[in-house]
Amino acid sequence: SPGSLSYGFVNHLQKNLTKATFIDATPLVDPIKAVKSAEELVLIRRMIALQDACAEAVTKNIRPGLRDSEVVEIARAVATEMGSEQGWYMAASGPVGTAAVMQPPHMQNRVLREGDQFCMLIENNGPGGYYGEIGRTWVLGKASQEMQDEFAFVLEAQKFTLELLKHGADPADIFARYNDFMRKGGHPQENRLYAHGQGYDMVERPLIRQDETLKVGPNMLFAVHPTYVTERTYSWVCDNYFVHANGNVEALHKFPQRITEL
């Protein structure tokens, strides 16, 4: 992963170890990282339970008058109490009938009002340092039928991807078939990283996109988050899945896959 290395560190090594030969070991290390052991899966399940607890806390405590950032802090407090040390929390709110696209922390200052929608990505680590992510939408009232219809489609898009996560599957082929599915459904094609491995890093290979060479294999953890924007909706869902040695794909999160109306 040379793109993640500190320039100062690499520069120091190269200047001081003049007789050394430097080799990029990424192709060796990435496949090792991607395959999770039984011990790692135990820690991953604890991380998933932590994220489900964060989402439950949001459901119980979100209300009009809070800023987006204050709702984020509800989730962060639960995560910290349960052993999370790092994470990325994206969130946004807006009236139903608008596209409330998730924003980074410095753009989470909007105040929630009765009837608003609120979406949030909880992408943090748990005890042991393993990362996962869950993403959902809440409405302080009723979701529009258009929101419900588009959410039903993203669930189908997620399911379509899961059916392709087979041992030996080529991520580039999955990505191409997914975009064909989106196009035939009359929805925008994906040009971002909509599914990928996770573990000690927030984003790990295999990456489900056109340039990935590492194939899907047994005992791998994936995040799958189909997402698209229309004029009146921000439609998405995000969950973690584990591809077992027997080929079964297990849904890890228990928090309901729905737009939560409050």
XYZ file of C-alpha atoms in Angstrom, residues 38-182:
145
model
C -12.076 -17.610 13.061
C -10.576 -15.362 15.751
C -10.948 -12.321 13.508
C -14.578 -13.201 12.771
C -15.325 -13.118 16.520
C -13.943 -9.579 16.702
C -15.813 -8.602 13.533
C -19.102 -9.743 15.081
C -18.399 -7.571 18.143
C -17.791 -4.613 15.844
C -21.066 -5.295 14.014
C -22.981 -5.461 17.327
C -21.457 -2.117 18.270
C -22.698 -0.514 15.050
C -26.175 -1.979 15.480
C -26.231 -0.463 18.981
C -25.257 2.915 17.520
C -28.145 2.764 15.046
C -30.571 1.757 17.811
C -29.398 4.717 19.914
C -30.095 7.083 17.021
C -33.610 5.636 16.680
C -34.320 6.174 20.380
C -32.856 9.663 20.698
C -33.185 11.543 17.421
C -35.715 14.393 17.610
C -36.549 17.786 16.122
C -34.305 20.560 17.386
C -31.077 18.565 17.288
C -28.376 19.428 14.805
C -27.099 16.712 12.495
C -23.804 16.795 14.399
C -25.607 16.191 17.694
C -27.269 13.059 16.308
C -23.854 11.902 15.138
C -22.546 12.367 18.682
C -25.296 10.065 19.985
C -23.874 7.277 17.841
C -20.272 8.179 18.571
C -20.843 8.100 22.349
C -22.262 4.575 22.175
C -19.413 3.451 19.933
C -16.763 4.879 22.246
C -18.360 3.273 25.304
C -18.323 -0.105 23.565
C -14.679 0.077 22.550
C -14.454 1.991 19.271
C -11.436 4.266 18.923
C -11.704 5.567 15.363
C -14.352 6.070 12.741
C -15.967 8.131 10.036
C -19.510 9.433 10.523
C -21.301 10.977 7.534
C -24.754 12.495 7.939
C -27.303 14.888 6.464
C -30.903 15.948 6.924
C -33.514 17.775 4.890
C -37.202 17.947 4.100
C -38.807 14.870 2.571
C -38.880 15.459 -1.180
C -35.291 16.695 -1.349
C -32.035 14.814 -1.835
C -30.345 14.911 1.593
C -26.894 13.755 0.505
C -24.565 12.668 3.311
C -21.999 15.258 4.369
C -18.710 15.281 6.324
C -18.546 16.676 9.898
C -17.964 20.321 8.962
C -21.287 20.331 7.060
C -23.438 18.718 9.771
C -24.827 21.926 11.300
C -28.421 21.784 10.047
C -31.201 21.703 12.678
C -33.730 18.884 12.326
C -37.406 19.787 12.006
C -40.596 17.766 12.329
C -41.145 15.730 9.172
C -37.478 15.812 8.092
C -35.404 12.905 6.865
C -31.986 12.094 8.318
C -29.425 9.715 6.814
C -26.252 8.533 8.473
C -23.237 6.352 7.744
C -21.551 4.782 10.773
C -18.173 3.514 9.567
C -16.054 2.839 12.615
C -13.964 0.166 14.255
C -14.743 -1.995 17.240
C -12.790 -3.943 19.870
C -9.777 -5.430 18.135
C -9.618 -2.645 15.572
C -11.762 -4.158 12.797
C -13.838 -1.832 10.629
C -17.332 -2.193 9.244
C -20.143 0.127 8.220
C -23.888 0.500 8.450
C -26.012 3.156 6.764
C -29.689 3.954 7.200
C -32.313 6.694 6.820
C -34.713 7.944 9.503
C -37.766 10.172 9.020
C -39.288 12.296 11.784
C -42.713 11.564 10.369
C -43.616 9.726 7.165
C -41.412 8.843 4.210
C -42.794 9.631 0.787
C -43.888 6.795 -1.469
C -41.062 7.769 -3.805
C -38.543 7.306 -0.975
C -39.987 3.887 -0.197
C -39.960 2.839 -3.843
C -36.353 3.918 -4.372
C -35.300 2.240 -1.122
C -36.892 -0.993 -2.325
C -34.764 -0.724 -5.450
C -31.490 -0.221 -3.565
C -32.315 -3.348 -1.560
C -32.693 -5.198 -4.847
C -29.381 -3.736 -6.037
C -27.696 -4.917 -2.853
C -29.252 -8.376 -3.194
C -28.125 -8.544 -6.829
C -24.547 -7.880 -5.743
C -24.671 -10.471 -2.958
C -25.743 -13.151 -5.400
C -22.547 -12.474 -7.354
C -20.191 -12.716 -4.349
C -19.143 -16.279 -5.108
C -15.766 -17.927 -4.566
C -13.575 -17.077 -7.527
C -15.816 -14.268 -8.775
C -14.072 -11.491 -10.701
C -14.808 -8.044 -9.166
C -14.551 -6.388 -12.581
C -17.248 -8.727 -13.884
C -19.440 -8.036 -10.824
C -19.031 -4.302 -11.374
C -19.974 -4.551 -15.055
C -23.003 -6.729 -14.351
C -24.117 -4.420 -11.549
C -24.050 -1.401 -13.836
C -26.000 -3.340 -16.439
C -28.580 -4.101 -13.714
C -28.762 -0.410 -12.779
